[in-house]
Coordinates of C-alpha atoms and ligand atoms in Angstrom, one line a residue:
M70 CA 79.7 138.7 105.7
H71 CA 76.0 139.3 105.1
D72 CA 73.6 141.0 102.7
F73 CA 72.1 143.5 105.1
E74 CA 73.5 146.9 103.9
Y75 CA 72.5 150.5 103.6
H76 CA 71.5 151.8 100.2
Q77 CA 70.2 155.3 99.6
G78 CA 70.0 155.9 103.3
E79 CA 68.0 152.8 104.1
L80 CA 68.8 149.3 105.4
Y81 CA 68.2 146.6 102.8
C82 CA 68.1 142.8 102.7
E83 CA 69.6 142.0 99.3
Q84 CA 67.5 144.2 97.0
V85 CA 64.6 144.7 99.3
P86 CA 64.2 147.7 101.7
I87 CA 63.6 146.4 105.2
S88 CA 60.7 149.0 105.5
R89 CA 59.0 147.2 102.6
V90 CA 59.0 143.9 104.5
A91 CA 57.8 145.7 107.6
K92 CA 54.9 147.2 105.7
E93 CA 54.0 143.9 104.2
V94 CA 54.1 141.6 107.3
G95 CA 54.2 144.1 110.2
T96 CA 56.7 144.1 113.1
P97 CA 58.3 142.4 114.8
C98 CA 59.5 140.0 112.1
Y99 CA 62.5 137.9 111.2
I100 CA 64.1 138.4 107.8
Y101 CA 66.6 136.0 106.3
S102 CA 68.8 136.5 103.3
H103 CA 68.8 133.7 100.7
S104 CA 72.2 134.7 99.2
T105 CA 73.9 134.9 102.6
L106 CA 72.6 131.4 103.6
I107 CA 73.9 130.0 100.3
R108 CA 77.2 131.7 100.6
H109 CA 77.8 130.5 104.2
F110 CA 76.8 126.9 103.4
R111 CA 79.1 126.8 100.3
A112 CA 82.0 128.4 102.2
Y113 CA 81.8 125.6 104.7
D114 CA 81.2 122.9 102.2
S115 CA 84.0 123.9 99.9
A116 CA 86.5 124.4 102.7
F117 CA 86.3 120.6 103.3
K118 CA 86.2 119.6 99.6
N119 CA 89.4 117.6 99.9
I120 CA 88.0 115.1 102.3
P121 CA 84.9 112.9 102.1
H122 CA 82.4 114.7 104.3
V123 CA 78.7 115.2 105.2
I124 CA 77.5 118.6 106.5
A125 CA 74.7 118.0 108.9
F126 CA 73.3 121.5 109.5
A127 CA 72.4 121.8 113.2
M128 CA 68.7 122.5 112.7
K129 CA 68.1 123.5 116.3
S130 CA 69.6 126.8 115.3
N131 CA 66.9 127.4 112.7
S132 CA 64.3 124.8 111.8
N133 CA 62.0 126.6 109.4
L134 CA 60.9 124.3 106.6
A135 CA 62.0 126.7 103.9
I136 CA 65.5 127.1 105.4
L137 CA 65.8 123.3 105.7
S138 CA 64.7 122.9 102.1
L139 CA 67.2 125.4 101.0
M140 CA 69.9 123.5 102.9
A141 CA 68.8 120.2 101.5
K142 CA 68.9 121.6 97.9
E143 CA 72.5 122.7 98.6
G144 CA 73.3 119.1 99.5
S145 CA 73.3 119.5 103.3
G146 CA 72.1 117.0 105.8
V147 CA 70.9 117.9 109.3
D148 CA 71.7 117.2 112.9
I149 CA 68.5 116.6 114.8
V150 CA 67.8 116.5 118.5
S151 CA 64.2 115.4 118.7
G152 CA 61.4 113.5 116.9
G153 CA 59.9 116.8 116.0
E154 CA 63.1 117.8 114.2
L155 CA 63.1 114.5 112.4
F156 CA 59.6 115.2 111.2
R157 CA 60.6 118.7 110.0
A158 CA 63.7 117.4 108.3
L159 CA 61.9 114.7 106.4
R160 CA 59.1 117.1 105.5
S161 CA 61.7 119.5 104.0
G162 CA 63.2 116.8 101.8
V163 CA 66.4 116.2 103.7
P164 CA 67.5 112.7 102.8
A165 CA 67.5 110.3 105.8
S166 CA 70.9 109.2 104.8
K167 CA 72.3 112.6 105.9
I168 CA 70.5 112.8 109.2
V169 CA 72.4 112.4 112.5
F170 CA 70.5 112.3 115.8
A171 CA 72.1 113.9 118.9
G172 CA 70.7 114.7 122.4
V173 CA 71.0 113.2 125.9
G174 CA 67.3 112.2 126.3
K175 CA 66.1 110.4 123.2
T176 CA 62.9 108.5 124.0
A177 CA 62.1 105.0 122.8
D178 CA 59.5 106.4 120.4
E179 CA 62.0 108.8 118.9
I180 CA 64.5 106.1 118.5
R181 CA 61.9 103.9 116.7
E182 CA 60.9 106.7 114.4
A183 CA 64.6 107.4 113.5
L184 CA 65.3 103.7 112.9
K185 CA 62.2 103.5 110.7
A186 CA 63.4 106.4 108.6
D187 CA 66.8 104.8 108.4
I188 CA 68.9 107.8 109.4
L189 CA 72.6 107.9 109.0
M190 CA 73.4 107.5 112.7
F191 CA 72.6 108.2 116.3
N192 CA 75.1 110.2 118.4
I193 CA 75.1 108.3 121.7
E194 CA 75.4 110.4 124.8
S195 CA 75.5 107.7 127.6
S196 CA 75.8 103.9 128.2
A197 CA 72.1 103.9 129.3
E198 CA 71.1 105.3 126.0
L199 CA 73.3 102.8 124.1
K200 CA 71.3 100.0 125.9
A201 CA 68.0 101.7 125.0
I202 CA 68.9 101.9 121.3
Q203 CA 70.1 98.3 121.3
E204 CA 66.7 97.2 122.8
V205 CA 64.6 99.3 120.4
A206 CA 66.6 98.2 117.4
A207 CA 66.3 94.6 118.4
S208 CA 62.5 95.0 118.8
V209 CA 62.2 96.3 115.3
G210 CA 64.8 94.0 113.8
K211 CA 67.2 96.7 112.6
K212 CA 70.8 97.5 113.3
A213 CA 71.4 101.0 114.5
R214 CA 74.4 102.9 113.2
V215 CA 75.9 104.8 116.1
A216 CA 78.7 107.2 116.9
L217 CA 79.6 107.5 120.6
R218 CA 79.9 111.1 121.7
I219 CA 83.1 111.6 123.6
N220 CA 83.5 114.4 126.1
P221 CA 87.1 115.4 125.6
D222 CA 87.2 117.6 128.6
I223 CA 88.3 120.7 126.7
D224 CA 87.4 124.2 127.8
P225 CA 86.1 125.9 124.7
K226 CA 86.3 129.3 126.3
T227 CA 82.7 130.2 125.5
H228 CA 79.6 131.0 127.6
P229 CA 79.0 128.2 130.2
Y230 CA 75.5 127.6 128.9
I231 CA 76.8 126.8 125.4
S232 CA 79.9 124.9 126.5
T233 CA 79.4 121.1 126.3
G234 CA 82.7 119.4 126.2
M235 CA 83.9 119.7 129.8
K236 CA 83.8 117.0 132.6
K237 CA 81.0 118.7 134.5
S238 CA 78.8 118.8 131.3
K239 CA 75.8 116.5 130.8
F240 CA 76.9 115.7 127.3
G241 CA 78.9 112.8 126.0
I242 CA 80.9 109.9 127.5
A243 CA 84.1 110.7 129.5
A244 CA 87.2 110.2 127.4
D245 CA 88.8 107.8 129.9
R246 CA 85.8 105.5 129.7
A247 CA 85.5 105.6 126.0
V248 CA 87.4 102.5 125.0
E249 CA 85.3 100.5 127.5
E250 CA 82.1 101.9 126.0
F251 CA 83.1 101.3 122.4
T252 CA 84.0 97.7 123.3
L253 CA 80.6 97.2 124.9
A254 CA 78.8 98.8 122.0
S255 CA 80.6 96.7 119.4
S256 CA 79.5 93.5 121.2
M257 CA 75.9 94.4 120.9
S258 CA 73.8 92.5 118.4
H259 CA 71.8 95.4 117.0
I260 CA 74.4 98.2 117.1
D261 CA 76.8 99.1 114.3
V262 CA 79.6 101.2 115.8
A263 CA 80.2 103.6 112.9
G264 CA 81.8 106.6 114.3
V265 CA 83.2 108.9 117.0
H266 CA 81.5 112.2 117.8
A267 CA 82.8 115.2 119.7
H268 CA 81.1 118.6 119.9
I269 CA 82.7 120.9 122.6
G270 CA 80.5 124.0 122.5
S271 CA 79.1 126.8 120.6
Q272 CA 80.3 130.3 119.5
L273 CA 84.0 129.2 119.5
T274 CA 86.2 132.0 118.4
E275 CA 89.5 130.1 118.3
V276 CA 90.8 127.1 116.4
A277 CA 92.8 125.8 119.4
P278 CA 90.0 124.0 121.3
F279 CA 88.9 122.2 118.1
I280 CA 92.4 121.0 117.6
A281 CA 92.9 119.9 121.3
A282 CA 89.6 118.0 121.1
L283 CA 90.5 116.4 117.8
K284 CA 93.9 115.2 118.9
K285 CA 92.2 113.3 121.8
V286 CA 89.7 111.8 119.4
V287 CA 92.3 110.8 116.8
T288 CA 94.3 109.0 119.6
L289 CA 91.1 107.2 120.6
I290 CA 90.3 106.2 117.0
E291 CA 93.8 104.7 116.6
T292 CA 93.3 102.7 119.8
L293 CA 90.0 101.5 118.6
K294 CA 91.3 100.5 115.2
A295 CA 94.1 98.5 116.9
Q296 CA 91.3 96.6 118.8
G297 CA 89.5 95.8 115.6
I298 CA 86.7 98.4 116.0
N299 CA 86.4 99.8 112.6
I300 CA 85.5 103.5 112.8
R301 CA 84.3 105.0 109.5
Y302 CA 83.0 108.4 110.5
L303 CA 84.5 111.2 112.5
N304 CA 82.0 113.8 113.6
I305 CA 83.6 117.0 114.8
G306 CA 80.3 118.7 115.7
G307 CA 79.6 122.4 115.1
G308 CA 80.4 125.4 117.2
L309 CA 82.3 127.8 114.9
G310 CA 81.6 131.3 116.2
I311 CA 80.3 134.3 114.3
T312 CA 80.8 138.1 114.6
Y313 CA 78.2 139.6 116.9
S314 CA 80.2 142.7 117.8
D315 CA 84.0 142.6 117.4
E316 CA 84.8 138.9 117.6
K317 CA 87.2 137.6 114.9
P318 CA 86.3 133.9 114.7
P319 CA 88.2 131.6 112.3
L320 CA 86.7 131.0 108.9
P321 CA 85.6 127.5 107.8
Q322 CA 88.7 127.5 105.7
D323 CA 90.9 128.2 108.7
L324 CA 89.3 125.4 110.6
S325 CA 89.8 123.1 107.6
D326 CA 93.5 124.1 107.3
A327 CA 94.1 123.3 110.9
L328 CA 92.1 120.1 111.2
L329 CA 92.7 118.3 107.9
P330 CA 96.4 117.5 108.5
L331 CA 95.3 115.6 111.6
V332 CA 92.6 113.5 109.9
K333 CA 93.2 113.3 106.2
D334 CA 95.2 110.0 106.3
L335 CA 92.7 108.2 108.6
G336 CA 90.4 107.1 105.7
L337 CA 87.4 108.5 107.5
T338 CA 84.3 110.4 106.4
L339 CA 84.1 113.7 108.2
V340 CA 80.7 114.7 109.6
M341 CA 80.2 118.3 110.7
E342 CA 77.3 120.0 112.4
P343 CA 77.5 123.7 111.9
G344 CA 74.5 125.8 112.9
R345 CA 75.2 129.3 114.0
V346 CA 77.9 129.9 111.4
I347 CA 75.5 129.2 108.6
V348 CA 72.4 131.1 109.8
G349 CA 73.4 133.5 112.5
N350 CA 74.4 136.4 110.3
A351 CA 71.9 135.5 107.6
G352 CA 69.0 136.7 109.7
I353 CA 67.8 139.8 111.5
L354 CA 64.9 140.7 113.8
V355 CA 63.1 143.9 112.8
T356 CA 61.3 145.8 115.6
K357 CA 59.6 149.1 115.9
A358 CA 60.2 151.7 118.7
L359 CA 57.0 152.3 120.6
Y360 CA 57.9 154.7 123.4
L361 CA 60.8 156.5 124.9
K362 CA 61.0 156.5 128.7
E363 CA 63.3 158.6 130.8
G364 CA 63.6 156.7 134.1
E365 CA 65.3 158.1 137.2
A366 CA 68.5 156.2 136.6
K367 CA 68.2 155.0 133.1
S368 CA 66.6 155.7 129.7
F369 CA 64.6 153.1 127.9
V370 CA 63.6 152.5 124.4
I371 CA 60.5 150.4 124.5
V372 CA 60.1 148.3 121.3
D373 CA 57.5 145.9 120.0
A374 CA 59.9 142.9 120.1
A375 CA 60.5 141.1 123.4
M376 CA 62.3 138.3 125.1
N377 CA 59.7 135.9 123.9
D378 CA 60.7 136.7 120.3
L379 CA 64.5 136.7 120.9
I380 CA 65.6 135.3 124.2
R381 CA 69.4 135.3 123.7
P382 CA 70.1 138.6 125.5
S383 CA 68.0 137.5 128.5
L384 CA 69.2 133.9 128.6
Y385 CA 72.9 134.3 127.9
G386 CA 73.5 138.1 128.2
A387 CA 74.2 137.8 124.5
Y388 CA 75.1 140.9 122.5
H389 CA 73.2 141.8 119.3
E390 CA 74.1 144.9 117.4
I391 CA 71.1 147.1 116.9
K392 CA 70.9 149.4 113.8
P393 CA 68.4 151.9 112.7
V394 CA 66.7 151.0 109.5
N395 CA 66.8 154.6 108.5
E396 CA 70.6 155.4 108.0
E397 CA 70.2 159.0 108.9
A398 CA 68.9 158.2 112.3
G399 CA 72.3 156.6 113.0
H400 CA 74.0 160.0 112.8
R401 CA 72.0 161.6 115.6
A402 CA 73.5 162.3 119.0
K403 CA 74.2 159.1 121.0
Q404 CA 72.5 158.2 124.2
Q405 CA 72.9 155.4 126.7
V406 CA 69.8 153.3 126.7
D407 CA 68.3 149.9 127.5
I408 CA 66.2 148.5 124.6
V409 CA 63.4 146.6 126.3
G410 CA 60.2 144.8 125.2
P411 CA 56.6 144.9 126.4
V412 CA 56.9 141.6 128.4
C413 CA 56.3 141.9 132.1
E414 CA 59.7 140.8 133.3
S415 CA 62.8 142.8 134.3
G416 CA 64.8 140.3 132.3
D417 CA 63.0 141.4 129.1
F418 CA 65.7 143.3 127.2
L419 CA 67.3 143.2 123.8
A420 CA 70.2 145.4 124.8
K421 CA 71.5 146.9 128.1
D422 CA 73.4 150.2 128.6
R423 CA 73.9 150.6 124.9
L424 CA 75.2 153.8 123.4
L425 CA 72.8 154.3 120.6
A426 CA 71.8 157.2 118.3
A427 CA 68.5 158.6 119.5
V428 CA 65.5 156.8 118.0
K429 CA 62.0 158.2 117.6
P430 CA 58.8 156.3 118.3
G431 CA 57.6 154.7 115.2
E432 CA 61.1 154.1 113.7
L433 CA 62.3 150.7 112.7
M434 CA 65.4 149.0 114.2
A435 CA 67.2 145.9 113.1
V436 CA 68.5 143.5 115.7
M437 CA 71.4 142.0 113.8
S438 CA 72.8 138.4 113.8
A439 CA 69.5 136.9 114.9
G440 CA 69.2 134.1 112.4
A441 CA 70.5 131.4 114.8
Y442 CA 68.8 130.5 118.1
G443 CA 66.3 133.3 117.4
F444 CA 62.9 132.3 116.2
V445 CA 63.4 128.7 117.2
M446 CA 63.5 129.8 120.9
A447 CA 60.5 132.0 120.6
S448 CA 57.5 131.4 122.9
N449 CA 54.0 132.7 123.4
Y450 CA 54.8 134.1 126.9
N451 CA 52.4 136.9 127.8
S452 CA 50.1 135.5 125.1
R453 CA 52.2 137.1 122.4
P454 CA 51.6 135.5 118.9
R455 CA 54.9 134.3 117.4
V456 CA 56.2 136.6 114.7
P457 CA 56.5 135.9 111.0
E458 CA 59.6 134.8 109.2
V459 CA 60.5 136.1 105.8
L460 CA 63.0 134.9 103.3
V461 CA 64.3 137.5 100.9
K462 CA 65.8 136.3 97.6
G463 CA 67.0 139.1 95.3
G464 CA 64.1 141.5 95.0
D465 CA 61.5 139.0 96.2
I466 CA 59.8 138.6 99.6
H467 CA 58.7 135.1 100.6
V468 CA 56.7 134.8 103.8
I469 CA 58.0 131.4 105.1
R470 CA 56.0 131.5 108.4
E471 CA 52.9 133.6 109.0
R472 CA 52.4 135.7 112.1
E473 CA 50.4 133.6 114.6
T474 CA 46.8 134.7 115.3
Y475 CA 44.9 134.9 118.6
E476 CA 43.2 131.7 117.5
D477 CA 46.6 130.0 117.2
L478 CA 47.3 131.0 120.8
V479 CA 44.5 128.9 122.1
K480 CA 44.8 126.0 119.7
G481 CA 44.4 122.7 121.6
E482 CA 43.0 124.2 124.7
T483 CA 39.6 123.2 126.0
I484 CA 37.4 124.3 128.8
P485 CA 35.9 121.2 130.5
A486 CA 32.1 121.0 130.6
F487 CA 31.9 121.6 134.3
L488 CA 33.4 125.0 133.9
K489 CA 30.9 126.1 131.2
Ligands
PLP283 C1 74.1 122.9 119.1 C2 74.9 121.8 118.5 C3 75.5 122.0 117.3 C4 75.5 123.3 116.6 O1 76.3 124.3 117.2 P1 76.6 125.7 116.5 O2 77.4 126.4 117.5 O3 75.3 126.3 116.2 O4 77.4 125.4 115.3 C5 76.2 121.0 116.7 N1 76.2 119.7 117.3 C6 75.6 119.5 118.5 C7 75.7 118.2 119.1 C8 75.0 120.5 119.1 O5 74.4 120.3 120.3

């Protein structure tokens, strides 16, 4: 569900015509719907109302300060993966007591910053990292709350790049070595073993892999309890999929209905790290058609957005629905085209072999479901300034990130004196 609908022949975000935003900030631009964000967060939160829980929004999916502030206001925490994300989270008013820190390569500096902020816990990805956290915690005289991330060896049946819970993955600690690692962790002077973590992948469209992973984790928790290791938190990660084209992923309530019977009697606080399911369908990328090009074998629509603005199609072969902003344009004869950007790479496309109503140069198009892993993955490749982000609330337009300038492009660069 989202709030990008046609009214009077034109695509709107809530009560604002997309063309008005385009006029105000130019194209390309990202547009997010406030009401959609709120609805998605609340749907997730209320699905788990019958169990103590913390929602730690996976901010790698969208880390704009305004989006994070909105989440914090709703009572969300965040899942961070770097010192930079910690900085953004604190700047946005996310309470440290709701911040969890994941990622396989935390540096000593990042660990120190997180300890200083007194975050809820670290999600530990390896025994080497466990030792590093023990050392840093000892050096600053603090005890680090941790959850060990278990790799349950479950195939989440998603794209290999976003599958994280299988044996060959770089993430987590192998399930059969878990008890050993937990025992080691609980013997460490500056480690407080608070939880178990498992995140098996992203864009999951079935409940079954979540259940399979959870069953393994619950068995582990029971074993640990029997050994006197008192687990208080169970972190089930994120990963719930969204509809990009015709997927029918479970709703947060379906997930809750399936998972709660397995965990409700364990006396644990549930931690969840949804990202995509909150922001994915709450955002679009708006682009303008520049040229039509009839190639020998293919037809191209060349648009002003490119892989540096939205890399998911190039990186994962991801599908994003593309809609004309002018509804009438959608009724024209359909044509098979590639939608490509101006970047000098053959991999620069937003859609391939797409049957699309004919567009005319100058017309606006909306790349749907672009709120997650969209702007955050943007780069300046080809010296393209990164595009603005806009939050629409009701009838109001809020620019939450300005378009970068050419000066921004060269910020921090210097020409040494010998070259002058
Ligand atoms: C990426 C990630 C998430 C969020 O995944 P979504 O599919 O966006 O919900 C949650 N937890 C961890 C550890 C992650 O790496």
